[in-house]
Coordinates of C-alpha atoms and ligand atoms in Angstrom, one line a residue:
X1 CA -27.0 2.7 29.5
X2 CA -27.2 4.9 26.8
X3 CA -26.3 4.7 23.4
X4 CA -23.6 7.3 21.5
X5 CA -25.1 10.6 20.9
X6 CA -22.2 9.7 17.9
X7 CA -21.7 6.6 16.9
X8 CA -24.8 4.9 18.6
X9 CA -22.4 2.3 20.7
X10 CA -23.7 1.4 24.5
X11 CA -22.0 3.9 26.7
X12 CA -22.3 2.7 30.8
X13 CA -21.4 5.5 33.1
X14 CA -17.7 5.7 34.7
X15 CA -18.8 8.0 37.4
X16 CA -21.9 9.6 39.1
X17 CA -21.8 12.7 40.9
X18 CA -25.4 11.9 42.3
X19 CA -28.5 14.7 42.1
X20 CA -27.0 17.8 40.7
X21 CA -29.2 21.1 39.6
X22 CA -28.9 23.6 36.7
X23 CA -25.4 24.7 36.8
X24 CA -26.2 28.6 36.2
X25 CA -29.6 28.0 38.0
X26 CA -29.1 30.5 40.4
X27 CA -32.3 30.8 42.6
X28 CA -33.7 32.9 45.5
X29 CA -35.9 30.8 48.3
X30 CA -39.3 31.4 47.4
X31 CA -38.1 29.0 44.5
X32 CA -36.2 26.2 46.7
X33 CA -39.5 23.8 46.2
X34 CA -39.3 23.8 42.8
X35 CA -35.5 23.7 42.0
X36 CA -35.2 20.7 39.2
X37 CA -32.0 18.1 39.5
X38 CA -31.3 15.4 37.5
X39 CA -28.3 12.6 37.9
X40 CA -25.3 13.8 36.4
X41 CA -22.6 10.5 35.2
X42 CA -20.5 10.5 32.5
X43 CA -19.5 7.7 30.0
X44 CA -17.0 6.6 27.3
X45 CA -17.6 5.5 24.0
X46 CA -15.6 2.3 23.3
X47 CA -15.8 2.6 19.5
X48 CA -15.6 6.7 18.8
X49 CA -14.2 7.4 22.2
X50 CA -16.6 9.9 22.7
X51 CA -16.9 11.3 26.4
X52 CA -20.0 12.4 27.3
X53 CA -23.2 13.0 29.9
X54 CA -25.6 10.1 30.6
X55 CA -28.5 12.3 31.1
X56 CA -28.7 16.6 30.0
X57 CA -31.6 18.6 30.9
X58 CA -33.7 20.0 28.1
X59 CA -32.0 23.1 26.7
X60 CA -34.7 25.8 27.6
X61 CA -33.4 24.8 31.3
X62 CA -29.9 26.1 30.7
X63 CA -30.1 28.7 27.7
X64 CA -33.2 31.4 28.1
X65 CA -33.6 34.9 28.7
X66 CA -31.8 34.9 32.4
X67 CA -28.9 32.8 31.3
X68 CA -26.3 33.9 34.2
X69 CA -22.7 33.4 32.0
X70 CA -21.6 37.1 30.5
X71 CA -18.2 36.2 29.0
X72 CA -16.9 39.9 28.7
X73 CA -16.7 39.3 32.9
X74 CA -13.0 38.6 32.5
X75 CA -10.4 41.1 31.0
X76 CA -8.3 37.7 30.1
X77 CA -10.4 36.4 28.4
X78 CA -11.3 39.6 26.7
X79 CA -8.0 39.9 25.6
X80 CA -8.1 35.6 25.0
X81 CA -10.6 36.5 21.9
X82 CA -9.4 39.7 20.5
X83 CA -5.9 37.7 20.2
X84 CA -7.5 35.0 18.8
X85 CA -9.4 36.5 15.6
X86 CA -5.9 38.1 15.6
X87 CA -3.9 34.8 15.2
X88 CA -6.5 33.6 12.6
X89 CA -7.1 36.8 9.8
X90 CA -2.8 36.3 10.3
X91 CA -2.7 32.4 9.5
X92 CA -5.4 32.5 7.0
X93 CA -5.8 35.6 4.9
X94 CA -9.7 35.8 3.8
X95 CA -11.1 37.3 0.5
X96 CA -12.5 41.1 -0.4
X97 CA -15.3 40.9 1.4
X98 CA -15.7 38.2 4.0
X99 CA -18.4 36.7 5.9
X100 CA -18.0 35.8 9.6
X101 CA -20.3 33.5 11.6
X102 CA -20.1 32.9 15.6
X103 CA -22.1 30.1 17.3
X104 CA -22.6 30.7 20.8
X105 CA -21.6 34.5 20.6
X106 CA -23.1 35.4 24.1
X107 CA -22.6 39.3 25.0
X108 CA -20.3 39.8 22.1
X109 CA -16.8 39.1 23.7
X110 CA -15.2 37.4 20.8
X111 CA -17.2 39.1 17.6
X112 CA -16.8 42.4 18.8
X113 CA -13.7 42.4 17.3
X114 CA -15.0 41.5 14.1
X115 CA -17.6 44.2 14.2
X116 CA -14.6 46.7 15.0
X117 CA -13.2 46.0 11.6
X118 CA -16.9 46.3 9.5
X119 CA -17.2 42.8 8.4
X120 CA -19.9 41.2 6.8
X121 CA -20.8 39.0 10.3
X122 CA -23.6 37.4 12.7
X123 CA -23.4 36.1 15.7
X124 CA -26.2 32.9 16.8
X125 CA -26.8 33.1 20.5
X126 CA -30.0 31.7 21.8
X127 CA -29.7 33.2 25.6
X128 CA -31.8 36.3 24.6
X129 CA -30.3 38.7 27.6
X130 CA -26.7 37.6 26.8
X131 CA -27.5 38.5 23.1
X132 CA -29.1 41.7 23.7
X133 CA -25.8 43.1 25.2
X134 CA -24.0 42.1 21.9
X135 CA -27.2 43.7 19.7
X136 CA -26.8 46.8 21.5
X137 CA -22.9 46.8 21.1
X138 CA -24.2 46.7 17.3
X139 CA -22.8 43.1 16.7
X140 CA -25.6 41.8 14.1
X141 CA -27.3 38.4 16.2
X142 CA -29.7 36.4 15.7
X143 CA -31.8 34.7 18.8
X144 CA -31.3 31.0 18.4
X145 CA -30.3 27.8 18.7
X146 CA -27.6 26.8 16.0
X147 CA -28.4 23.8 13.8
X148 CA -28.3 22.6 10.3
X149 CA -31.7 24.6 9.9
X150 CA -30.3 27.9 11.2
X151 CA -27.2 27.0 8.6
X152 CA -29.4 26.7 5.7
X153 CA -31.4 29.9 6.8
X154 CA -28.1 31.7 7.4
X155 CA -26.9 30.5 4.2
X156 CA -29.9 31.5 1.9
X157 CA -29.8 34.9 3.3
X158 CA -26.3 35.9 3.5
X159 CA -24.6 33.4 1.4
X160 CA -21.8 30.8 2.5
X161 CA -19.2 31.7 5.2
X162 CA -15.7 32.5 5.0
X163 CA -15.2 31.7 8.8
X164 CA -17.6 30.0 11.7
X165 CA -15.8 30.4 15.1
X166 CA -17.2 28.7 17.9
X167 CA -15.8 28.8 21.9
X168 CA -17.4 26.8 24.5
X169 CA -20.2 26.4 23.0
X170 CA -19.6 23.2 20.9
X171 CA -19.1 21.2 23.8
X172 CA -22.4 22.7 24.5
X173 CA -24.7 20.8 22.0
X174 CA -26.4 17.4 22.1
X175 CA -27.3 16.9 18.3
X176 CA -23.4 16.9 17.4
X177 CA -24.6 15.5 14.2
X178 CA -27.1 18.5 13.4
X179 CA -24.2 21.1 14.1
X180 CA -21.7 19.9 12.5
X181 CA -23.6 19.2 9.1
X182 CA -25.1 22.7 9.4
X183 CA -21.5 23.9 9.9
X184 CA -20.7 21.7 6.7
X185 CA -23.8 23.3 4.7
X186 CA -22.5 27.1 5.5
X187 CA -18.8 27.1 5.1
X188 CA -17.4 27.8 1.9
X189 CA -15.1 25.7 0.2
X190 CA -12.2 27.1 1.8
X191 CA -13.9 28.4 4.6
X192 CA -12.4 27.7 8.4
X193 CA -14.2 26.7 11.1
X194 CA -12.3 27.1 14.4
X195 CA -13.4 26.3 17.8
X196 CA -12.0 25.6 20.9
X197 CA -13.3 24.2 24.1
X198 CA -11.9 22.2 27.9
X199 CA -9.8 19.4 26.3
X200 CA -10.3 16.0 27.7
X201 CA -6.6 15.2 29.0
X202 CA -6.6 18.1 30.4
X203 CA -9.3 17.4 32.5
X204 CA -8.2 14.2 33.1
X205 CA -4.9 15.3 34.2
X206 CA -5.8 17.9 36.5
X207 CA -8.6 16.3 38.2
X208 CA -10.8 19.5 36.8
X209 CA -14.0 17.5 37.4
X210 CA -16.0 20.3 38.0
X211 CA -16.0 21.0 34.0
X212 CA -18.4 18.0 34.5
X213 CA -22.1 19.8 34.4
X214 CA -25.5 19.9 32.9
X215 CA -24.2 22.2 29.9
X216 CA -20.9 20.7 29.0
X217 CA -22.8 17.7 27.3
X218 CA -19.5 16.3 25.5
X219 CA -15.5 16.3 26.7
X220 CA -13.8 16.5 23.5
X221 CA -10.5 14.7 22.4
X222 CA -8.9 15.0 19.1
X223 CA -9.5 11.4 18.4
X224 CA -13.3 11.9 19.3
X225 CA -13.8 14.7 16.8
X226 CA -12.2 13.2 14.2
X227 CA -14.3 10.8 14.1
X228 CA -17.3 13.2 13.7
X229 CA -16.2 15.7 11.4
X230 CA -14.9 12.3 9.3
X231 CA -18.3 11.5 9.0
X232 CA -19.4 15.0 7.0
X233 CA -16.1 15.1 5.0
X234 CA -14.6 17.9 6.9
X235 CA -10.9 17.3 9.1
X236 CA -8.9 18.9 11.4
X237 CA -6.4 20.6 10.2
X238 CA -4.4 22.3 12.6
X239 CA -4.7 22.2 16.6
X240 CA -3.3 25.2 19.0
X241 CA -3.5 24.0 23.1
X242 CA -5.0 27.3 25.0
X243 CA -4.2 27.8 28.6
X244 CA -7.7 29.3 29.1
X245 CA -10.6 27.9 31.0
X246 CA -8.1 25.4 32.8
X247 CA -6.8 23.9 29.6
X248 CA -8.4 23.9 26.2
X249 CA -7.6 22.8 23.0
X250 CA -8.6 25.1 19.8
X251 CA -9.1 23.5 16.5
X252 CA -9.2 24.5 13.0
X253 CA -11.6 22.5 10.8
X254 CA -11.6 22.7 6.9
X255 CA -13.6 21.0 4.0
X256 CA -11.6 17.6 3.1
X257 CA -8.9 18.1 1.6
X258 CA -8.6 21.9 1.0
X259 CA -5.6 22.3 3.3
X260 CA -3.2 20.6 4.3
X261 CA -2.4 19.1 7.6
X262 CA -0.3 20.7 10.2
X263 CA 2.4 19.1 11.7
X264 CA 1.6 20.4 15.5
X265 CA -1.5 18.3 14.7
X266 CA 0.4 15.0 14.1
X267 CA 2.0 15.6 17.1
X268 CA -1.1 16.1 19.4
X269 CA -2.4 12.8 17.8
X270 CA 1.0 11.2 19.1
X271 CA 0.3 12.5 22.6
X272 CA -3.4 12.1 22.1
X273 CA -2.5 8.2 21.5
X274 CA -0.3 7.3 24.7
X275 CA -2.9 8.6 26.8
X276 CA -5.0 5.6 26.6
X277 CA -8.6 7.3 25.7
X278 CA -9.9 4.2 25.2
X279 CA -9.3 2.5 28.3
X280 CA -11.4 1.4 31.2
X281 CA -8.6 1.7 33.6
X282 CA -8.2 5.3 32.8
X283 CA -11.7 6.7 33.5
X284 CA -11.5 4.3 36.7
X285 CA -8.2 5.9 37.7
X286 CA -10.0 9.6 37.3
X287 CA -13.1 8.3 38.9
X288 CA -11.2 7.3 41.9
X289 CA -8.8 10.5 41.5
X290 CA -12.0 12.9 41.6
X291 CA -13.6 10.8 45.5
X292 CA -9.6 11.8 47.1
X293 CA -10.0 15.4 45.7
X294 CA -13.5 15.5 47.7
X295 CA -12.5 13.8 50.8
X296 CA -9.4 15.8 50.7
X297 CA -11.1 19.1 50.4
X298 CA -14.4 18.3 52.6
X299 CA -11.4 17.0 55.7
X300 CA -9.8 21.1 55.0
X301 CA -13.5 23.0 54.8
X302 CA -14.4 20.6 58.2
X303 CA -11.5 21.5 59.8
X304 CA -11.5 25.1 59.0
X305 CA -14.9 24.9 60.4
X306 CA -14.0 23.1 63.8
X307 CA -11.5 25.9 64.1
X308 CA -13.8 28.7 63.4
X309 CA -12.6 30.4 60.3
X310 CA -14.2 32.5 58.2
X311 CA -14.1 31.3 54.7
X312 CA -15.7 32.5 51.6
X313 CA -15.5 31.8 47.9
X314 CA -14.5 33.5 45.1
X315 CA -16.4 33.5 41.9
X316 CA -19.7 31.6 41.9
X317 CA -18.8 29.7 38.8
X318 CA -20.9 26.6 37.0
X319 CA -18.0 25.2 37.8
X320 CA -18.6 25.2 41.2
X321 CA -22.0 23.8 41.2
X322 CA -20.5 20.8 40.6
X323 CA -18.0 21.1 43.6
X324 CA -20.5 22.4 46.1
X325 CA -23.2 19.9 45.6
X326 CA -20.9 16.6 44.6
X327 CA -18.9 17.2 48.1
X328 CA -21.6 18.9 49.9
X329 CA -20.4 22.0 50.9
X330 CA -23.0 24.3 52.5
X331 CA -23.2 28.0 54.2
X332 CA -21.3 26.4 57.4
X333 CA -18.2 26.2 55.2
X334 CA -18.6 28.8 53.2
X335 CA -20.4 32.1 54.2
X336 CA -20.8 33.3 50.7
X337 CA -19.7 33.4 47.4
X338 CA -18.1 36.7 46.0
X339 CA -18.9 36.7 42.3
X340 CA -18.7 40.2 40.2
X341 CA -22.0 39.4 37.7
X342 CA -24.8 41.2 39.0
X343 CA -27.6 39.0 37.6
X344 CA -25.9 36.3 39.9
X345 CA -26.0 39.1 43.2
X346 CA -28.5 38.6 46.4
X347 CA -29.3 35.2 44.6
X348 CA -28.2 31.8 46.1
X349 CA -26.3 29.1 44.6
X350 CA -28.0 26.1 42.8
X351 CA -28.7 23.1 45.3
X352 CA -26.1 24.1 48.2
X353 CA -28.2 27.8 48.9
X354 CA -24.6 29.5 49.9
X355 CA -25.5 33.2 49.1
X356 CA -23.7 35.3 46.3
X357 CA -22.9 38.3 47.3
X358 CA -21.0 41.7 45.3
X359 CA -17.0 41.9 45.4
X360 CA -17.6 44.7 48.1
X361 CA -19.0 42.2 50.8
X362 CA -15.5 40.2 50.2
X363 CA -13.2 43.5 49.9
X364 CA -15.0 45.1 52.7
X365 CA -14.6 42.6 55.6
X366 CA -11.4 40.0 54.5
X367 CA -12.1 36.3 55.5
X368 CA -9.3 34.3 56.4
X369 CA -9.5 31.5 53.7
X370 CA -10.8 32.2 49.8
X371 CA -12.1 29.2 48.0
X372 CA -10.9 30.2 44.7
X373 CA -14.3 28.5 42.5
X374 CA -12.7 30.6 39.6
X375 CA -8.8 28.5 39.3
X376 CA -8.9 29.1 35.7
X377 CA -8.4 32.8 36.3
X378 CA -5.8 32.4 39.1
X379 CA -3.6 35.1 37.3
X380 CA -5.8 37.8 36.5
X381 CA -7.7 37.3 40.3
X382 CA -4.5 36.9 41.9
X383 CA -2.5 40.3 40.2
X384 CA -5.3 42.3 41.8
X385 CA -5.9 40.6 45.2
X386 CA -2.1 41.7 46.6
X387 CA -4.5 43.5 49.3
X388 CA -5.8 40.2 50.5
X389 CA -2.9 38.1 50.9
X390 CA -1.3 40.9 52.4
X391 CA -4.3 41.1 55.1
X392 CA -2.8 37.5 56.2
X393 CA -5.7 36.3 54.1
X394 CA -4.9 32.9 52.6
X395 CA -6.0 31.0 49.4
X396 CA -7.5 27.8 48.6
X397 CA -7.6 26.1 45.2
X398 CA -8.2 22.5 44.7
X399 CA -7.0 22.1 41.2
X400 CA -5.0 20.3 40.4
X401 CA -4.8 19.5 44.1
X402 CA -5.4 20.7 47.2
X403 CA -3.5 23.5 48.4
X404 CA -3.5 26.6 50.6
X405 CA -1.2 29.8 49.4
Ligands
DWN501 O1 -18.3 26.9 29.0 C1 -18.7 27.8 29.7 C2 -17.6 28.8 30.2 C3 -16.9 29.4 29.0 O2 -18.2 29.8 30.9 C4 -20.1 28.0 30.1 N1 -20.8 26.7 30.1 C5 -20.3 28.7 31.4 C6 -19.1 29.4 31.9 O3 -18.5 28.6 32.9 P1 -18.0 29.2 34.3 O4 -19.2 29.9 35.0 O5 -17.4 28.1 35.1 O6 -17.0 30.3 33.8 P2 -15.9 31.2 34.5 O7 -15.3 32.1 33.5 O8 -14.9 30.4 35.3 O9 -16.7 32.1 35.6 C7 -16.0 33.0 36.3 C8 -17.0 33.6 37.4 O10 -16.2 34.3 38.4 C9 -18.0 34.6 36.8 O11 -19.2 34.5 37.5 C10 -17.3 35.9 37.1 C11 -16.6 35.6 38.4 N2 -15.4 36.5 38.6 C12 -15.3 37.3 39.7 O12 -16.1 37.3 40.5 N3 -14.1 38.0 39.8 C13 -14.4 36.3 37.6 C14 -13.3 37.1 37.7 C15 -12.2 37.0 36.7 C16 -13.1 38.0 38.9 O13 -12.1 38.7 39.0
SAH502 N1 -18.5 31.8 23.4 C1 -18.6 32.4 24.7 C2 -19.8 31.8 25.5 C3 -19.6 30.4 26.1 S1 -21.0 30.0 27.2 C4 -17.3 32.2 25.5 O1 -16.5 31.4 25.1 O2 -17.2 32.9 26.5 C5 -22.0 29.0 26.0 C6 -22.9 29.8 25.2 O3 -23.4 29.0 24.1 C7 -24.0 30.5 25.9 O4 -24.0 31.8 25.6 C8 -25.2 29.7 25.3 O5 -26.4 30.5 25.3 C9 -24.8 29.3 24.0 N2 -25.4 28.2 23.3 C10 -25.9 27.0 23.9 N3 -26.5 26.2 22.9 C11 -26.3 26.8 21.8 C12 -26.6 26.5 20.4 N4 -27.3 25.3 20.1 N5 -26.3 27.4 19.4 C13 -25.7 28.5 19.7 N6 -25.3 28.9 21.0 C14 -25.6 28.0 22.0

């Protein structure tokens, strides 16, 4: 038991996935013996319906100066971000000279286009080697970890914020309470503060359990937020679903009262309500739904095995950390992993040791079967793999089920 990192209610786990290491921890042997785990099990908060871990490792585990995620990996989600600040300078025109904030910024992918246009910005990104890329695109950052301090430093020094965007990153944060007050302190009052990250029923619908891991500390739902941002006189003010990162929701947050509500908001809280968030039976239903995705895959990867297939996957994910040590897969199943970040080449995945390996080992010497770890880029992995499919090679992907194509 645990007690809301919100609301302070008991919270008892719905589900254990059992020992699991650092999702990004990506480790070479000499460092097997030392590899921390911890038990990762999530819960649900009766009373703010909260979803959220049990137990998170400190942050210094996840976020330091090797931190393995570089977001400008992906050309989708490239274009994702340079859309997004797009869509929002449309839908809410800011003054002369405006001040933009990003929490979470990592190697620039989203503030780059902010930078592009010379305004007045900072980006807060305490994973120093993911920062430095953005620093020497010349995207002002500064090298920590965003609270309601670092808002009152901000603040003092560049004056209150026109905009705070924040992607994956809120989702990210244990002391809910600090951030959001912080993000109170800097905005201005009509400021924005948009942010968008995996959205609960979609997780829930698509089985996606492996966005269950050590850094994604809370699974947010528009009712869950509400709550929280209630709590600091802010609300939600208008809600856009993204088909990004396997389904996420982005939000737009204002000071109470300053705007008013959308209607495509009242009508996510409608579908938000029939979902039954605050039900025992549906965590029990996705708890049970998440043990016949693993026996389902682990009876394909067995088989595969028995028949002597070469299989390999395809993007060594955090995702996937989840998936490879919750159904035990191991180098028997899988040779490799093909994964295009270089800090994450020669190295070998957290807990499972299947080794990562450059594109070229995959593209040079087709397997017959590609766990695709990477699902939520299916489209942009699948318009430049023609050459694979075409070699007889065929794909695997286990959400939202099992299937090979
Ligand atoms: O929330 C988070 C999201 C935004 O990013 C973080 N906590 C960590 C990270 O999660 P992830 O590692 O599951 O993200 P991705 O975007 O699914 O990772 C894709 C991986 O696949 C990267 O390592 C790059 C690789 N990749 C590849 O090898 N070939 C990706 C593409 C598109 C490719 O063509
Ligand atoms: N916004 C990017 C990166 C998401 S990965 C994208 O959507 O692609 C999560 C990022 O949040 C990492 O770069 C991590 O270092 C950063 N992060 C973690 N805790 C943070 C905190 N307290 N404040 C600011 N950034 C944080």
């Amino acid at each position: 038991m645990i007690s809301c990192r919100i609301c302070e209610t008991y919270i008892a786990p719905f589900m254990s996935f059992g020992k699991m290491p650092i999702a990004n921890g990506f480790l070479t042997p000499d460092t097997y013996d030392s590899e921390y785990f911890f038990e990762l099990a999530v819960g649900y908060c009766s009373n703010c319906q909260m979803v959220q871990l049990i137990e998170q490792p400190d942050r210094t585990k996840m976020f330091h100066d090797q931190y393995a995620y570089y977001s400008s990996i992906s050309k989708r989600m490239r274009e994702h971000f340079q859309k997004m600040v797009a869509d929002i300078f449309a839908r809410y025109p800011v003054s002369d000279n405006p001040f933009i904030v990003e929490i979470g910024s990592n190697d620039g992918i989203l503030l780059q286009n902010i930078a592009q246009k010379n305004m007045h910005h900072l980006g807060v990104e305490p994973s120093k080697n993911v920062a430095q890329v953005a620093q020497d695109k010349g995207i002002q950052t500064i090298n920590e970890f965003f609270d309601r301090h670092v808002a009152q430093n901000i603040a003092s020094k560049h004056g209150q914020a026109d905009i705070i965007f924040a992607a994956n990153v809120m989702c990210h944060i244990p002391d809910i309470h600090s951030v959001v007050s912080g993000i109170k302190y800097l905005l201005k009052p009509k400021g924005i503060f948009v942010f968008e990250d995996p959205y609960l029923p979609d997780i829930i619908d698509k089985i996606s359990y492996d966005q269950i891991y050590d850094e994604h500390v809370f699974y947010f739902s528009l009712t869950s937020l509400s709550h929280i941002f209630n709590l600091y006189d802010l609300e939600i003010i208008h809600v856009i679903p993204q088909d990004v990162h396997g389904g996420s929701m982005r939000y737009v947050v204002a000071q109470k009262n300053a705007y008013r509500l959308s209607e495509a908001l009242v009508h996510q809280k409608q579908i938000e309500d029939q979902k039954k968030l605050n039900h025992a039976s549906t965590f029990e239903q996705l708890r049970q739904n998440i043990n016949g995705s693993k026996l389902q895959l682990m009876a394909l990867l067995n088989d595969l095995q028995k028949q002597t297939k070469r299989v390999i996957g395809y993007g060594a994910t955090s995702k996937s950390t989840t998936v490879i040590n919750y159904c035990g897969i191991n180098s028997h199943h899988i040779e490799f992993i093909s994964d295009t970040t270089p800090i994450k080449q020669g190295k070998f995945t957290p807990g499972g040791h299947i080794p990562v390996r450059p594109y070229q080992a995959f593209s040079n010497n087709y397997p017959d079967y590609a766990l695709l770890f990477a699902w939520n880029h299916k489209a942009e992995i699948m318009a430049n793999e023609d050459a694979f499919s075409n070699s007889g090679g065929k794909w695997i992907v286990y959400v939202p089920s099992i299937q090979i194509f």
